[in-house]
CSV table of N, CA, C and O in Angstrom, one decimal:
chain,number,residue,atom,x,y,z
A,527,MET,N,124.7,205.8,94.9
A,527,MET,CA,124.3,206.4,95.5
A,527,MET,C,126.3,207.1,96.5
A,527,MET,O,125.9,208.2,97.1
A,528,LEU,N,127.0,207.1,96.2
A,528,LEU,CA,127.4,208.2,96.0
A,528,LEU,C,127.3,209.3,95.6
A,528,LEU,O,127.9,210.0,97.0
A,529,ASP,N,125.9,210.0,94.9
A,529,ASP,CA,126.0,211.7,94.4
A,529,ASP,C,125.5,211.4,95.2
A,529,ASP,O,125.1,212.6,95.5
A,530,ARG,N,124.1,210.9,95.9
A,530,ARG,CA,123.2,210.9,96.9
A,530,ARG,C,123.7,211.5,99.0
A,530,ARG,O,123.1,211.4,99.6
A,531,HIS,N,125.2,211.0,98.2
A,531,HIS,CA,125.9,210.5,100.5
A,531,HIS,C,125.3,209.6,101.0
A,531,HIS,O,125.3,210.0,102.2
A,532,GLU,N,125.1,208.1,100.5
A,532,GLU,CA,124.0,207.7,100.8
A,532,GLU,C,125.6,205.8,101.6
A,532,GLU,O,126.8,206.3,101.1
A,533,ARG,N,125.4,205.8,103.0
A,533,ARG,CA,126.6,205.1,103.1
A,533,ARG,C,126.1,203.4,103.1
A,533,ARG,O,124.5,203.6,102.7
A,534,PHE,N,127.0,202.9,102.5
A,534,PHE,CA,126.8,202.1,101.8
A,534,PHE,C,128.0,200.9,102.5
A,534,PHE,O,128.8,200.8,102.4
A,535,VAL,N,127.4,199.6,102.1
A,535,VAL,CA,129.3,198.2,102.1
A,535,VAL,C,129.2,197.4,100.9
A,535,VAL,O,128.3,197.2,100.1
A,536,ILE,N,130.2,197.5,101.0
A,536,ILE,CA,130.7,196.6,98.8
A,536,ILE,C,131.0,195.7,99.4
A,536,ILE,O,132.3,195.1,100.4
A,537,ARG,N,131.6,194.0,98.2
A,537,ARG,CA,132.3,192.9,98.5
A,537,ARG,C,133.3,193.5,97.7
A,537,ARG,O,133.1,193.8,96.0
A,538,SER,N,134.3,193.4,98.0
A,538,SER,CA,135.6,193.5,96.4
A,538,SER,C,136.4,192.5,97.3
A,538,SER,O,136.9,191.6,98.4
A,539,THR,N,136.7,191.7,96.0
A,539,THR,CA,137.5,190.3,95.5
A,539,THR,C,139.6,191.2,96.2
A,539,THR,O,140.0,189.6,96.1
A,540,GLY,N,139.2,192.6,95.7
A,540,GLY,CA,140.5,192.6,96.3
A,540,GLY,C,141.3,192.9,95.0
A,540,GLY,O,142.8,193.7,95.4
A,541,ARG,N,140.8,192.5,93.7
A,541,ARG,CA,141.8,193.1,92.7
A,541,ARG,C,141.2,194.8,91.9
A,541,ARG,O,142.4,195.1,91.2
A,542,ARG,N,140.2,195.5,92.7
A,542,ARG,CA,139.7,196.6,92.1
A,542,ARG,C,141.0,197.9,92.6
A,542,ARG,O,142.1,197.5,93.7
A,543,PHE,N,141.9,199.0,91.9
A,543,PHE,CA,142.2,200.0,92.1
A,543,PHE,C,141.4,201.0,93.2
A,543,PHE,O,140.5,201.1,92.1
A,544,VAL,N,142.4,201.7,93.3
A,544,VAL,CA,141.5,202.8,94.6
A,544,VAL,C,142.9,204.0,94.8
A,544,VAL,O,144.6,203.4,95.0
A,545,ILE,N,142.4,205.3,95.2
A,545,ILE,CA,143.4,206.0,95.9
A,545,ILE,C,144.0,206.3,96.7
A,545,ILE,O,142.7,206.6,97.2
A,546,ASP,N,144.7,206.2,97.4
A,546,ASP,CA,145.2,205.7,99.6
A,546,ASP,C,145.5,206.9,99.7
A,546,ASP,O,145.1,208.6,98.8
A,547,ARG,N,145.6,207.6,100.2
A,547,ARG,CA,145.4,208.8,101.4
A,547,ARG,C,146.5,209.4,100.7
A,547,ARG,O,147.3,210.7,101.1
A,548,LYS,N,148.2,208.8,100.3
A,548,LYS,CA,148.9,209.6,99.2
A,548,LYS,C,148.6,209.6,98.3
A,548,LYS,O,150.0,210.3,97.2
A,549,ASN,N,148.1,209.7,97.3
A,549,ASN,CA,147.3,210.2,95.9
A,549,ASN,C,148.2,208.9,94.7
A,549,ASN,O,148.3,209.2,94.1
A,550,VAL,N,148.2,207.4,95.8
A,550,VAL,CA,149.3,206.7,95.0
A,550,VAL,C,147.4,205.1,94.0
A,550,VAL,O,146.9,205.4,95.8
A,551,SER,N,147.5,205.1,93.5
A,551,SER,CA,147.1,203.6,93.3
A,551,SER,C,147.0,202.7,94.2
A,551,SER,O,148.2,201.9,93.8
A,552,ARG,N,146.0,201.8,95.0
A,552,ARG,CA,147.2,201.1,95.8
A,552,ARG,C,145.1,199.3,94.6
A,552,ARG,O,144.4,200.3,95.2
A,553,SER,N,146.3,198.6,95.4
A,553,SER,CA,144.4,197.8,95.0
A,553,SER,C,143.7,197.4,96.4
A,553,SER,O,144.7,198.2,97.1
A,554,VAL,N,142.9,196.8,96.3
A,554,VAL,CA,142.0,196.8,97.7
A,554,VAL,C,143.3,195.8,98.4
A,554,VAL,O,142.5,196.2,99.7
A,555,ALA,N,143.1,195.0,97.7
A,555,ALA,CA,144.1,194.1,98.9
A,555,ALA,C,145.3,194.5,99.5
A,555,ALA,O,145.8,193.9,100.5
A,556,GLU,N,145.6,194.6,98.9
A,556,GLU,CA,146.9,195.6,99.1
A,556,GLU,C,147.2,197.1,99.9
A,556,GLU,O,147.6,196.7,101.2
A,557,LEU,N,146.0,197.4,100.1
A,557,LEU,CA,146.0,198.1,100.8
A,557,LEU,C,145.2,198.0,102.2
A,557,LEU,O,145.5,198.1,103.5
A,558,GLY,N,144.3,196.6,102.0
A,558,GLY,CA,143.5,196.3,103.2
A,558,GLY,C,145.1,195.0,104.5
A,558,GLY,O,144.8,195.5,105.1
A,559,ALA,N,146.1,195.1,103.2
A,559,ALA,CA,147.9,194.3,103.9
A,559,ALA,C,147.5,195.5,104.9
A,559,ALA,O,149.2,195.5,106.1
A,560,ARG,N,148.5,196.8,104.8
A,560,ARG,CA,148.2,197.5,105.3
A,560,ARG,C,148.1,198.4,105.6
A,560,ARG,O,148.7,199.2,107.1
A,561,CYS,N,146.5,198.3,106.7
A,561,CYS,CA,145.6,199.2,107.5
A,561,CYS,C,146.0,198.8,108.8
A,561,CYS,O,146.4,197.1,109.4
A,562,ARG,N,146.2,199.7,109.7
A,562,ARG,CA,147.0,198.6,111.0
A,562,ARG,C,145.4,198.4,111.7
A,562,ARG,O,144.0,199.9,111.8
A,563,LEU,N,144.7,197.8,112.4
A,563,LEU,CA,143.5,197.3,113.2
A,563,LEU,C,143.5,198.0,114.6
A,563,LEU,O,143.9,196.6,115.8
A,564,ARG,N,143.3,198.9,114.4
A,564,ARG,CA,142.9,199.1,115.8
A,564,ARG,C,142.3,199.7,116.6
A,564,ARG,O,142.2,200.0,118.0
A,565,TYR,N,140.8,198.9,116.3
A,565,TYR,CA,139.7,198.9,117.5
A,565,TYR,C,139.6,197.7,117.2
A,565,TYR,O,139.0,197.0,116.6
A,566,PRO,N,139.3,197.6,118.8
A,566,PRO,CA,138.6,195.9,119.0
A,566,PRO,C,137.7,195.9,118.8
A,566,PRO,O,136.6,197.1,119.3
A,567,ALA,N,136.6,195.0,118.3
A,567,ALA,CA,135.5,194.3,118.7
A,567,ALA,C,134.3,193.2,119.2
A,567,ALA,O,135.9,192.1,119.3
A,568,ALA,N,133.7,193.5,120.1
A,568,ALA,CA,133.4,192.0,119.9
A,568,ALA,C,132.0,191.1,119.6
A,568,ALA,O,131.0,192.4,119.4
A,569,ILE,N,132.0,189.7,118.5
A,569,ILE,CA,130.7,189.7,118.5
A,569,ILE,C,130.3,188.1,119.1
A,569,ILE,O,130.5,187.4,118.9
A,570,VAL,N,128.8,187.5,119.8
A,570,VAL,CA,127.7,187.2,120.0
A,570,VAL,C,127.4,186.3,118.9
A,570,VAL,O,126.1,187.9,119.1
A,571,LYS,N,128.0,185.2,119.5
A,571,LYS,CA,127.0,184.2,118.5
A,571,LYS,C,126.3,183.5,119.6
A,571,LYS,O,127.0,182.7,119.5
A,572,ILE,N,125.0,183.0,119.2
A,572,ILE,CA,124.1,181.5,119.6
A,572,ILE,C,124.8,180.9,118.7
A,572,ILE,O,124.4,180.9,117.8
A,573,GLU,N,124.8,180.1,119.6
A,573,GLU,CA,125.6,178.5,117.9
A,573,GLU,C,124.7,176.9,119.2
A,573,GLU,O,125.2,177.0,120.6
A,574,ASP,N,123.8,176.0,118.9
A,574,ASP,CA,123.5,175.1,120.0
A,574,ASP,C,122.9,175.6,121.3
A,574,ASP,O,123.6,174.6,122.0
A,575,GLY,N,122.4,176.5,120.8
A,575,GLY,CA,122.2,177.8,122.6
A,575,GLY,C,122.7,177.7,123.0
A,575,GLY,O,122.7,178.2,124.3
A,576,LYS,N,123.6,178.1,123.3
A,576,LYS,CA,125.2,178.8,124.0
A,576,LYS,C,125.8,179.8,123.2
A,576,LYS,O,126.2,179.7,122.0
A,577,GLU,N,126.5,180.5,123.9
A,577,GLU,CA,126.0,181.9,123.1
A,577,GLU,C,128.1,181.9,123.4
A,577,GLU,O,128.8,181.2,123.7
A,578,LYS,N,128.5,182.3,121.8
A,578,LYS,CA,130.6,182.4,121.7
A,578,LYS,C,130.8,183.9,121.4
A,578,LYS,O,129.8,183.8,120.7
A,579,THR,N,131.4,183.8,121.8
A,579,THR,CA,132.3,185.6,121.8
A,579,THR,C,133.7,185.2,119.8
A,579,THR,O,134.1,185.0,120.8
A,580,TYR,N,133.5,185.8,119.9
A,580,TYR,CA,134.2,186.2,118.8
A,580,TYR,C,134.9,187.3,118.5
A,580,TYR,O,134.3,188.7,118.8
A,581,ASP,N,135.8,187.7,119.0
A,581,ASP,CA,137.1,188.5,119.0
A,581,ASP,C,137.4,189.1,118.1
A,581,ASP,O,137.8,188.2,117.0
A,582,LEU,N,137.1,190.0,116.9
A,582,LEU,CA,137.5,190.5,116.1
A,582,LEU,C,138.7,192.1,116.4
A,582,LEU,O,138.5,193.0,116.8
A,583,ARG,N,139.5,193.5,115.3
A,583,ARG,CA,139.8,194.4,115.6
A,583,ARG,C,139.8,194.7,113.3
A,583,ARG,O,139.9,193.8,113.0
A,584,TYR,N,139.9,195.5,113.6
A,584,TYR,CA,139.2,196.0,112.2
A,584,TYR,C,140.0,197.4,111.9
A,584,TYR,O,140.6,198.3,113.3
A,585,GLY,N,140.5,197.9,111.4
A,585,GLY,CA,140.8,199.9,111.0
A,585,GLY,C,140.0,200.6,109.7
A,585,GLY,O,138.8,200.3,109.4
A,586,VAL,N,141.1,201.5,109.5
A,586,VAL,CA,140.2,202.9,108.6
A,586,VAL,C,140.8,203.7,107.8
A,586,VAL,O,141.7,203.4,108.3
A,587,GLU,N,140.4,202.9,106.4
A,587,GLU,CA,141.2,203.7,105.8
A,587,GLU,C,140.6,204.8,104.8
A,587,GLU,O,139.7,204.1,104.1
A,588,PRO,N,141.2,205.9,104.5
A,588,PRO,CA,140.0,206.9,104.0
A,588,PRO,C,140.8,206.5,102.3
A,588,PRO,O,141.8,206.5,102.0
A,589,ILE,N,140.3,206.6,101.3
A,589,ILE,CA,140.7,206.5,99.9
A,589,ILE,C,139.5,206.7,98.8
A,589,ILE,O,138.9,207.6,99.6
A,590,ARG,N,140.1,206.6,97.4
A,590,ARG,CA,139.1,207.3,96.8
A,590,ARG,C,139.5,206.6,95.2
A,590,ARG,O,140.3,205.8,94.6
A,591,LEU,N,137.6,206.2,94.3
A,591,LEU,CA,137.7,206.0,94.0
A,591,LEU,C,138.4,206.5,92.4
A,591,LEU,O,138.3,207.9,91.9
A,592,ALA,N,139.0,205.8,91.6
A,592,ALA,CA,139.4,206.9,90.4
A,592,ALA,C,138.6,207.6,89.8
A,592,ALA,O,137.8,206.7,89.1
A,593,GLY,N,138.4,208.9,89.0
A,593,GLY,CA,137.9,209.7,88.3
A,593,GLY,C,136.9,210.4,89.6
A,593,GLY,O,136.1,211.2,88.6
A,594,ARG,N,137.1,210.6,90.6
A,594,ARG,CA,135.9,211.2,91.5
A,594,ARG,C,137.2,212.2,92.5
A,594,ARG,O,138.1,211.3,93.1
A,595,ARG,N,136.3,213.4,92.4
A,595,ARG,CA,137.4,213.9,93.1
A,595,ARG,C,137.4,214.0,94.8
A,595,ARG,O,138.0,213.5,95.6
A,596,SER,N,136.2,213.8,95.6
A,596,SER,CA,135.9,213.3,97.1
A,596,SER,C,136.3,212.0,97.8
A,596,SER,O,137.0,210.7,96.7
A,597,SER,N,136.8,212.2,98.7
A,597,SER,CA,137.0,210.6,100.0
A,597,SER,C,136.0,209.5,100.2
A,597,SER,O,135.7,210.7,100.5
A,598,TYR,N,136.7,208.4,100.7
A,598,TYR,CA,135.3,208.2,101.2
A,598,TYR,C,136.9,206.8,102.2
A,598,TYR,O,137.7,207.0,102.4
A,599,THR,N,136.0,206.6,103.7
A,599,THR,CA,136.1,206.1,104.2
A,599,THR,C,136.7,204.5,104.2
A,599,THR,O,134.8,204.4,104.2
A,600,TRP,N,136.8,203.8,104.2
A,600,TRP,CA,136.4,203.1,103.9
A,600,TRP,C,137.0,201.8,104.7
A,600,TRP,O,137.9,202.3,105.7
A,601,TRP,N,136.6,200.8,105.5
A,601,TRP,CA,136.2,200.4,107.4
A,601,TRP,C,136.8,198.8,106.9
A,601,TRP,O,136.4,198.0,105.5
A,602,LEU,N,137.8,198.3,107.5
A,602,LEU,CA,138.4,197.4,107.3
A,602,LEU,C,138.0,196.0,108.0
A,602,LEU,O,137.9,196.3,110.2
């Protein structure tokens, strides 16, 4: 999918290591803990016939997989 420039979502346990913007190898868990959550969002769910709003924040970090030249944006 990377070679075809497709967008996709993965699940990670946090133990995978990636290369960060400073060219340092870090675990996904460590990078996630350091990421600034700059963007607000809201999710509205209907539970028992009533709307319930969940407020959340997310951030982005560019990463690179070991052995790959291109960087990717990672949404937390």
